[in-house]
Coordinates of N, CA and C in Angstrom, one line a residue:
X5 N 165.6 80.8 138.0 CA 165.6 80.8 139.5 C 166.6 79.7 140.0
X6 N 167.0 79.9 141.2 CA 167.9 78.9 141.9 C 167.1 77.7 142.2
X7 N 167.8 76.5 142.2 CA 167.2 75.3 142.5 C 166.6 75.3 144.0
X8 N 165.4 74.9 144.1 CA 164.8 74.9 145.5 C 165.4 73.7 146.3
X9 N 165.5 73.9 147.6 CA 166.1 73.0 148.5 C 165.1 71.8 148.7
X10 N 165.7 70.7 149.1 CA 164.9 69.5 149.5 C 163.9 69.8 150.6
X11 N 164.4 70.7 151.6 CA 163.5 71.1 152.7 C 162.3 71.9 152.2
X12 N 162.6 72.8 151.2 CA 161.5 73.6 150.7 C 160.5 72.7 149.9
X13 N 161.0 71.8 149.1 CA 160.1 70.9 148.4 C 159.3 70.0 149.4
X14 N 159.9 69.6 150.5 CA 159.2 68.8 151.5 C 158.0 69.7 152.0
X15 N 158.3 70.9 152.3 CA 157.2 71.8 152.8 C 156.1 71.9 151.8
X16 N 156.4 72.1 150.5 CA 155.4 72.3 149.5 C 154.6 71.0 149.4
X17 N 155.3 69.8 149.4 CA 154.7 68.6 149.2 C 153.7 68.3 150.3
X18 N 154.2 68.5 151.6 CA 153.3 68.2 152.7 C 152.1 69.1 152.7
X19 N 152.2 70.3 152.2 CA 151.0 71.2 152.1 C 150.0 70.6 151.1
X20 N 150.4 70.2 150.0 CA 149.5 69.6 149.0 C 148.9 68.3 149.5
X21 N 149.7 67.5 150.2 CA 149.2 66.2 150.8 C 148.1 66.6 151.8
X22 N 148.3 67.6 152.6 CA 147.3 68.0 153.6 C 146.0 68.4 152.9
X23 N 146.2 69.1 151.8 CA 145.0 69.6 151.1 C 144.2 68.4 150.6
X24 N 144.9 67.4 150.1 CA 144.2 66.2 149.6 C 143.6 65.4 150.8
X25 N 144.3 65.3 151.9 CA 143.8 64.6 153.0 C 142.6 65.2 153.6
X26 N 142.5 66.5 153.5 CA 141.4 67.3 154.0 C 140.2 67.3 153.1
X27 N 140.3 66.8 151.9 CA 139.2 66.9 150.9 C 138.2 65.8 151.2
X28 N 137.0 66.1 150.7 CA 135.9 65.1 150.8 C 135.5 64.6 149.5
X29 N 135.3 63.3 149.3 CA 134.8 62.8 148.1 C 133.3 63.2 148.0
X30 N 132.9 63.6 146.8 CA 131.6 64.0 146.5 C 131.0 63.0 145.5
X31 N 129.8 62.6 145.6 CA 129.2 61.5 144.9 C 128.2 61.9 143.8
X32 N 127.9 63.2 143.8 CA 126.9 63.7 142.8 C 127.6 64.7 141.9
X33 N 127.6 64.5 140.6 CA 126.8 63.4 139.9 C 127.5 62.1 139.8
X34 N 128.8 62.1 140.2 CA 129.6 60.8 140.3 C 130.8 61.2 141.1
X35 N 131.7 60.2 141.4 CA 132.9 60.3 142.2 C 133.8 61.4 141.8
X36 N 134.0 62.4 142.6 CA 135.0 63.5 142.3 C 135.3 64.2 143.6
X37 N 136.4 64.9 143.6 CA 136.9 65.8 144.7 C 137.1 67.1 144.1
X38 N 136.6 68.2 144.8 CA 136.9 69.5 144.4 C 137.9 70.1 145.4
X39 N 139.2 70.3 144.9 CA 140.3 70.7 145.7 C 140.4 72.2 145.6
X40 N 140.8 72.8 146.8 CA 141.0 74.3 146.8 C 142.4 74.5 147.4
X41 N 143.0 75.6 147.0 CA 144.4 75.9 147.5 C 145.3 74.7 147.4
X42 N 145.4 74.2 146.2 CA 146.1 72.9 145.9 C 147.5 73.0 146.3
X43 N 148.2 74.0 145.8 CA 149.6 74.2 146.0 C 149.9 75.3 147.0
X44 N 151.0 75.1 147.7 CA 151.5 76.1 148.7 C 151.6 77.4 147.9
X45 N 151.2 78.5 148.6 CA 151.2 79.8 147.9 C 152.5 80.2 147.2
X46 N 153.6 79.8 147.9 CA 154.9 80.1 147.3 C 155.1 79.2 146.1
X47 N 154.8 78.0 146.1 CA 154.9 77.1 145.0 C 154.0 77.6 143.8
X48 N 152.8 78.0 144.1 CA 151.9 78.5 143.1 C 152.5 79.7 142.4
X49 N 153.2 80.6 143.1 CA 153.9 81.7 142.6 C 155.0 81.3 141.7
X50 N 155.8 80.3 142.1 CA 156.8 79.7 141.2 C 156.3 79.1 140.0
X51 N 155.2 78.4 140.1 CA 154.5 77.8 138.9 C 154.2 78.9 137.9
X52 N 153.6 80.0 138.4 CA 153.2 81.1 137.5 C 154.4 81.8 136.9
X53 N 155.5 82.0 137.6 CA 156.6 82.8 137.1 C 157.5 81.9 136.2
X54 N 157.5 80.6 136.5 CA 158.3 79.6 135.7 C 157.6 79.0 134.6
X55 N 156.4 79.4 134.3 CA 155.6 78.8 133.2 C 156.4 79.0 131.9
X56 N 156.6 77.9 131.2 CA 157.4 78.0 129.9 C 156.7 78.9 128.9
X57 N 157.6 79.5 128.0 CA 157.1 80.2 126.9 C 156.9 79.1 125.8
X58 N 155.6 78.9 125.5 CA 155.3 77.8 124.6 C 155.7 78.2 123.1
X59 N 156.0 79.4 122.9 CA 156.4 79.8 121.5 C 157.9 79.7 121.3
X60 N 158.7 79.4 122.4 CA 160.2 79.3 122.2 C 160.8 78.1 122.7
X61 N 160.1 77.4 123.7 CA 160.7 76.2 124.3 C 160.5 75.0 123.3
X62 N 161.5 74.1 123.3 CA 161.4 73.0 122.5 C 160.5 71.9 123.1
X63 N 160.0 71.0 122.4 CA 159.2 69.9 122.9 C 157.8 70.3 123.2
X64 N 157.2 71.2 122.5 CA 155.8 71.6 122.7 C 154.9 70.6 121.8
X65 N 153.9 70.0 122.4 CA 153.1 69.1 121.7 C 151.7 69.8 121.3
X66 N 151.1 69.3 120.3 CA 149.8 69.7 119.9 C 148.8 68.6 120.0
X67 N 147.5 68.9 120.1 CA 146.5 67.8 120.1 C 146.6 67.1 118.8
X68 N 146.2 65.8 118.8 CA 146.1 65.0 117.6 C 145.0 65.6 116.7
X69 N 145.0 65.2 115.5 CA 144.2 65.8 114.4 C 142.7 65.6 114.7
X70 N 142.3 64.6 115.4 CA 140.9 64.4 115.7 C 140.4 65.2 116.9
X71 N 141.3 65.9 117.6 CA 140.9 66.8 118.7 C 141.1 68.2 118.3
X72 N 140.5 69.1 119.2 CA 140.5 70.5 119.0 C 142.0 71.0 119.0
X73 N 142.4 71.7 118.0 CA 143.8 72.1 117.8 C 144.2 73.3 118.6
X74 N 143.3 73.9 119.4 CA 143.6 75.1 120.1 C 144.2 74.8 121.5
X75 N 144.8 73.7 121.6 CA 145.5 73.3 122.9 C 146.9 72.8 122.5
X76 N 147.9 73.3 123.4 CA 149.3 72.8 123.3 C 149.7 72.4 124.7
X77 N 150.6 71.5 124.8 CA 151.1 71.0 126.1 C 152.5 70.6 126.1
X78 N 153.1 70.6 127.3 CA 154.5 70.2 127.5 C 154.5 69.2 128.6
X79 N 155.4 68.2 128.5 CA 155.6 67.2 129.5 C 156.6 67.7 130.5
X80 N 156.3 67.8 131.8 CA 157.2 68.5 132.7 C 158.4 67.6 133.1
X81 N 158.3 66.3 132.9 CA 159.4 65.5 133.3 C 160.6 65.5 132.3
X82 N 161.3 66.6 132.4 CA 162.4 66.9 131.4 C 163.5 67.7 132.0
X83 N 164.7 67.3 131.8 CA 165.9 67.9 132.4 C 166.2 69.4 132.0
X84 N 165.7 69.7 130.8 CA 166.0 71.1 130.3 C 165.1 72.1 130.8
X85 N 164.1 71.7 131.6 CA 163.2 72.7 132.4 C 163.4 72.3 133.8
X86 N 164.5 72.8 134.5 CA 164.8 72.4 135.8 C 163.7 72.5 136.9
X87 N 163.0 73.6 136.9 CA 161.9 73.8 137.9 C 160.9 72.7 137.6
X88 N 160.5 72.5 136.4 CA 159.4 71.6 136.1 C 159.8 70.1 136.4
X89 N 161.1 69.8 136.2 CA 161.6 68.5 136.5 C 161.5 68.3 138.0
X90 N 161.9 69.3 138.8 CA 161.8 69.2 140.3 C 160.3 69.1 140.7
X91 N 159.4 69.9 140.1 CA 158.0 69.8 140.4 C 157.5 68.4 140.1
X92 N 157.8 67.9 138.9 CA 157.4 66.5 138.6 C 157.8 65.5 139.6
X93 N 159.1 65.6 140.0 CA 159.7 64.6 140.9 C 159.2 64.7 142.3
X94 N 159.0 66.0 142.8 CA 158.7 66.2 144.2 C 157.2 66.4 144.5
X95 N 156.4 66.6 143.4 CA 154.9 66.7 143.6 C 154.2 65.6 142.8
X96 N 154.3 65.7 141.5 CA 153.4 64.9 140.7 C 153.7 63.4 140.8
X97 N 154.9 63.0 140.7 CA 155.2 61.6 140.8 C 155.8 61.1 142.1
X98 N 155.7 62.0 143.1 CA 156.3 61.6 144.4 C 155.4 60.5 145.0
X99 N 155.9 59.4 145.5 CA 155.1 58.3 146.1 C 154.1 58.8 147.2
X100 N 154.5 59.8 148.0 CA 153.7 60.2 149.1 C 152.4 61.0 148.6
X101 N 152.6 61.7 147.5 CA 151.5 62.4 146.9 C 150.5 61.3 146.2
X102 N 151.1 60.4 145.5 CA 150.3 59.3 144.9 C 149.5 58.6 146.0
X103 N 150.2 58.3 147.1 CA 149.5 57.6 148.2 C 148.4 58.4 148.8
X104 N 148.6 59.7 148.9 CA 147.5 60.6 149.4 C 146.3 60.6 148.5
X105 N 146.5 60.6 147.2 CA 145.4 60.6 146.3 C 144.6 59.2 146.4
X106 N 145.4 58.2 146.5 CA 144.8 56.8 146.6 C 144.2 56.5 148.0
X107 N 144.5 57.3 148.9 CA 143.9 57.2 150.3 C 142.4 57.7 150.3
X108 N 142.1 58.4 149.2 CA 140.7 58.9 149.1 C 139.7 57.7 149.0
X109 N 138.5 57.9 149.5 CA 137.5 56.9 149.6 C 137.3 56.2 148.2
X110 N 137.3 54.9 148.3 CA 137.0 54.0 147.2 C 138.2 53.7 146.3
X111 N 139.2 54.5 146.3 CA 140.4 54.2 145.4 C 141.3 53.1 145.9
X112 N 141.9 52.4 145.0 CA 142.8 51.3 145.3 C 144.2 51.6 144.8
X113 N 145.2 51.8 145.7 CA 146.5 52.1 145.3 C 147.1 51.1 144.3
X114 N 146.8 49.9 144.4 CA 147.3 48.8 143.6 C 146.9 49.0 142.1
X115 N 145.8 49.8 141.9 CA 145.4 50.1 140.5 C 146.3 51.0 139.7
X116 N 147.1 51.8 140.4 CA 147.9 52.8 139.8 C 149.2 52.1 139.3
X117 N 149.4 52.1 138.0 CA 150.6 51.4 137.4 C 151.7 52.4 137.1
X118 N 151.3 53.6 136.7 CA 152.3 54.7 136.4 C 151.6 56.0 136.4
X119 N 152.3 57.1 136.4 CA 151.8 58.5 136.4 C 152.3 59.2 135.2
X120 N 151.4 60.0 134.6 CA 151.8 60.9 133.5 C 151.3 62.3 133.8
X121 N 152.0 63.3 133.3 CA 151.5 64.7 133.5 C 151.8 65.5 132.3
X122 N 151.1 66.6 132.2 CA 151.3 67.6 131.2 C 150.9 69.0 131.7
X123 N 151.5 70.0 131.2 CA 151.0 71.4 131.5 C 150.4 71.9 130.2
X124 N 149.2 72.4 130.4 CA 148.4 72.7 129.2 C 148.2 74.3 129.0
X125 N 148.2 74.6 127.8 CA 147.7 76.0 127.4 C 146.6 75.8 126.4
X126 N 145.5 76.4 126.7 CA 144.3 76.4 125.8 C 144.1 77.8 125.3
X127 N 143.7 77.9 124.0 CA 143.6 79.2 123.4 C 142.1 79.4 122.9
X128 N 141.8 80.6 122.5 CA 140.5 81.0 122.1 C 140.0 79.9 121.1
X129 N 138.8 79.4 121.3 CA 138.2 78.4 120.4 C 138.4 77.0 120.9
X130 N 139.2 76.8 122.0 CA 139.3 75.4 122.5 C 138.0 75.0 123.2
X131 N 137.7 73.8 123.1 CA 136.6 73.2 123.8 C 136.5 71.7 123.6
X132 N 135.8 71.0 124.4 CA 135.7 69.5 124.2 C 134.3 69.1 124.7
X133 N 133.7 68.3 123.9 CA 132.3 67.9 124.2 C 132.2 66.9 125.3
X134 N 131.0 66.4 125.5 CA 130.7 65.5 126.6 C 131.4 64.1 126.3
X135 N 132.2 63.7 127.3 CA 132.9 62.4 127.1 C 133.4 61.9 128.5
X136 N 133.8 60.7 128.5 CA 134.6 60.2 129.7 C 135.9 59.7 129.2
X137 N 136.9 59.7 130.0 CA 138.3 59.4 129.6 C 138.5 57.9 129.3
X138 N 139.7 57.7 128.7 CA 140.0 56.3 128.3 C 140.1 55.4 129.6
X139 N 139.8 54.1 129.4 CA 139.8 53.2 130.5 C 141.2 53.0 131.1
X140 N 142.3 53.4 130.4 CA 143.6 53.2 130.9 C 144.0 54.3 131.9
X141 N 143.1 55.3 132.0 CA 143.3 56.4 133.1 C 142.4 56.0 134.2
X142 N 143.0 55.7 135.4 CA 142.3 55.3 136.6 C 141.7 56.6 137.3
X143 N 142.6 57.6 137.4 CA 142.2 58.8 138.1 C 142.8 60.0 137.4
X144 N 142.1 61.0 137.2 CA 142.6 62.3 136.6 C 142.5 63.4 137.6
X145 N 143.5 64.3 137.5 CA 143.6 65.4 138.5 C 144.1 66.6 137.7
X146 N 143.2 67.6 137.6 CA 143.5 68.9 137.0 C 143.5 70.0 138.0
X147 N 144.6 70.8 137.9 CA 144.7 72.0 138.7 C 144.7 73.2 137.9
X148 N 143.8 74.2 138.2 CA 143.8 75.4 137.4 C 144.8 76.4 137.8
X149 N 145.5 77.0 136.8 CA 146.6 77.9 137.1 C 146.2 79.4 136.7
X150 N 145.7 79.6 135.5 CA 145.4 81.0 135.0 C 144.4 80.9 133.9
X151 N 143.5 81.9 133.9 CA 142.6 82.1 132.8 C 142.3 83.6 132.7
X152 N 142.5 84.1 131.5 CA 142.3 85.6 131.4 C 140.8 85.9 131.1
X153 N 140.0 84.8 131.1 CA 138.5 85.0 130.9 C 137.7 84.9 132.2
X154 N 138.4 84.6 133.3 CA 137.7 84.4 134.5 C 137.2 83.0 134.8
X155 N 136.5 82.8 135.9 CA 136.2 81.5 136.4 C 135.2 80.8 135.6
X156 N 134.5 81.4 134.7 CA 133.4 80.7 134.0 C 133.9 79.5 133.2
X157 N 135.2 79.6 132.7 CA 135.7 78.6 131.8 C 136.3 77.4 132.5
X158 N 135.5 76.8 133.4 CA 136.0 75.6 134.1 C 135.5 74.3 133.5
X159 N 135.2 73.3 134.3 CA 134.8 72.0 133.8 C 133.4 71.7 134.2
X160 N 132.7 71.1 133.2 CA 131.3 70.8 133.4 C 131.2 69.3 133.7
X161 N 130.6 68.9 134.8 CA 130.3 67.5 135.1 C 128.8 67.2 134.6
X162 N 128.7 66.2 133.8 CA 127.4 66.0 133.1 C 126.9 64.6 133.3
X163 N 125.6 64.4 132.9 CA 125.1 63.1 132.7 C 125.4 62.6 131.3
X164 N 125.1 61.4 131.0 CA 125.4 60.8 129.7 C 124.8 61.5 128.6
X165 N 123.7 62.2 128.8 CA 123.0 63.0 127.7 C 123.6 64.3 127.5
X166 N 124.6 64.7 128.3 CA 125.3 66.0 128.2 C 124.7 67.1 129.0
X167 N 123.7 66.8 129.8 CA 123.1 67.8 130.7 C 123.9 68.1 131.9
X168 N 124.2 69.4 132.0 CA 125.0 69.9 133.1 C 124.4 69.5 134.5
X169 N 125.3 68.9 135.3 CA 124.9 68.5 136.7 C 125.6 69.4 137.7
X170 N 126.9 69.8 137.4 CA 127.7 70.6 138.3 C 128.8 71.2 137.5
X171 N 129.1 72.5 137.8 CA 130.2 73.1 137.1 C 131.3 73.4 138.2
X172 N 132.6 73.1 137.9 CA 133.7 73.4 138.7 C 134.3 74.7 138.1
X173 N 134.2 75.8 138.8 CA 134.7 77.1 138.2 C 136.2 77.1 138.1
X174 N 136.7 77.8 137.1 CA 138.1 78.0 136.9 C 138.7 79.1 137.8
X175 N 139.0 78.7 139.0 CA 139.6 79.5 140.0 C 141.0 79.1 140.2
X176 N 142.0 80.0 140.1 CA 143.4 79.7 140.2 C 143.7 78.9 141.5
X177 N 144.5 77.9 141.4 CA 145.0 77.1 142.5 C 143.9 76.3 143.1
X178 N 142.9 76.0 142.3 CA 141.9 75.0 142.7 C 141.8 74.0 141.6
X179 N 141.1 72.9 141.8 CA 141.0 71.9 140.7 C 140.1 70.7 141.2
X180 N 140.2 69.6 140.5 CA 139.4 68.5 140.7 C 140.2 67.2 140.5
X181 N 139.8 66.2 141.3 CA 140.2 64.8 141.1 C 139.0 64.0 140.7
X182 N 139.2 63.2 139.6 CA 138.0 62.4 139.1 C 138.4 60.9 139.0
X183 N 137.6 60.1 139.5 CA 137.8 58.6 139.3 C 137.1 58.3 138.0
X184 N 137.9 57.9 137.0 CA 137.5 57.7 135.6 C 136.7 56.4 135.5
X185 N 135.5 56.5 135.0 CA 134.7 55.3 134.7 C 133.7 55.7 133.7
X186 N 132.8 54.8 133.3 CA 131.8 55.1 132.3 C 130.7 56.0 132.7
X187 N 130.8 56.5 134.0 CA 129.8 57.5 134.4 C 130.3 58.9 134.5
X188 N 131.7 59.0 134.4 CA 132.3 60.3 134.7 C 132.3 61.2 133.4
X189 N 131.1 61.5 132.9 CA 131.0 62.3 131.7 C 131.3 63.8 132.1
X190 N 132.1 64.4 131.3 CA 132.4 65.8 131.5 C 132.8 66.5 130.2
X191 N 132.8 67.8 130.3 CA 133.1 68.6 129.1 C 133.7 70.0 129.5
X192 N 134.1 70.7 128.4 CA 134.6 72.1 128.6 C 134.0 72.9 127.5
X193 N 133.3 74.0 127.8 CA 132.8 74.9 126.8 C 133.9 75.5 126.0
X194 N 133.5 75.8 124.7 CA 134.5 76.5 123.8 C 134.8 77.8 124.4
X195 N 136.1 78.1 124.7 CA 136.4 79.3 125.5 C 136.5 80.5 124.6
X196 N 136.0 81.6 125.1 CA 136.0 82.9 124.5 C 137.0 83.8 125.1
X197 N 138.2 83.3 125.5 CA 139.3 84.0 126.1 C 140.5 83.6 125.4
X198 N 141.6 84.3 125.6 CA 142.8 84.1 124.9 C 143.8 83.1 125.5
X199 N 143.7 82.9 126.8 CA 144.7 82.0 127.4 C 144.1 81.3 128.7
X200 N 144.3 80.0 128.8 CA 143.9 79.3 129.9 C 145.0 78.3 130.2
X201 N 145.5 78.2 131.4 CA 146.6 77.3 131.8 C 146.2 76.4 132.9
X202 N 146.7 75.2 132.8 CA 146.4 74.2 133.9 C 147.4 73.1 133.9
X203 N 147.5 72.3 135.0 CA 148.3 71.2 135.2 C 147.4 69.9 135.2
X204 N 147.7 69.0 134.4 CA 146.9 67.7 134.3 C 147.8 66.6 134.7
X205 N 147.4 65.8 135.7 CA 148.0 64.6 136.1 C 147.1 63.4 135.9
X206 N 147.6 62.3 135.3 CA 146.8 61.1 135.1 C 147.5 59.9 135.8
X207 N 146.7 59.3 136.6 CA 147.2 58.0 137.2 C 146.7 56.9 136.4
X208 N 147.6 56.2 135.7 CA 147.3 55.2 134.7 C 147.2 53.8 135.3
X209 N 146.5 53.0 134.6 CA 146.3 51.6 135.1 C 146.4 50.6 134.0
X210 N 146.8 49.4 134.3 CA 146.8 48.3 133.4 C 145.9 47.2 133.9
X211 N 145.3 47.4 135.1 CA 144.7 46.3 135.8 C 143.2 46.3 135.8
X212 N 142.5 47.4 135.4 CA 141.1 47.4 135.6 C 140.4 47.1 134.3
X213 N 139.2 46.6 134.4 CA 138.4 46.2 133.2 C 138.1 47.4 132.3
X214 N 137.9 47.1 131.0 CA 137.5 48.1 130.1 C 136.0 48.5 130.3

């Protein structure tokens, strides 16, 4: 595809910022935001059509040996994938988007030291048990892109004992933002479908207590 203009990226970015600004923090079972229509419809179409072929592109990563191996991911901040480099710079790591996330109730912009992102593909048999994320992740933001098994294969928000408190369905162009702490237990059922795609953004920190 041709490189998108600065004006077009501004339109897309302002759309996502508005979606974040319009969102409400929910406190049950713990701090989270359920986002809908995350990306501008045109941008979401670009994401779908420009999704890399994980079987041919270089730089595909696999989960480490202690994690479920049925996930692969690509870091979008790379010059050989022009659309994804633009997406990274204009959406994921753009200061205005970061500021919008940290304008959400209770978050502190000073806690964000840097931002990382990856685009995920999960395959039949992937799943992860009840856990909370590493203390170096201040805020996590996952946006659902595609799942051939339907909305059932979303994210479960749990208590410490692993009991389901709320399920966020896997609906394309929706997702969640989660303030990571020792209460933010969550999991994903072992999927019984062939393909699930999502974008994961992590706002990292060096300043909060373990």
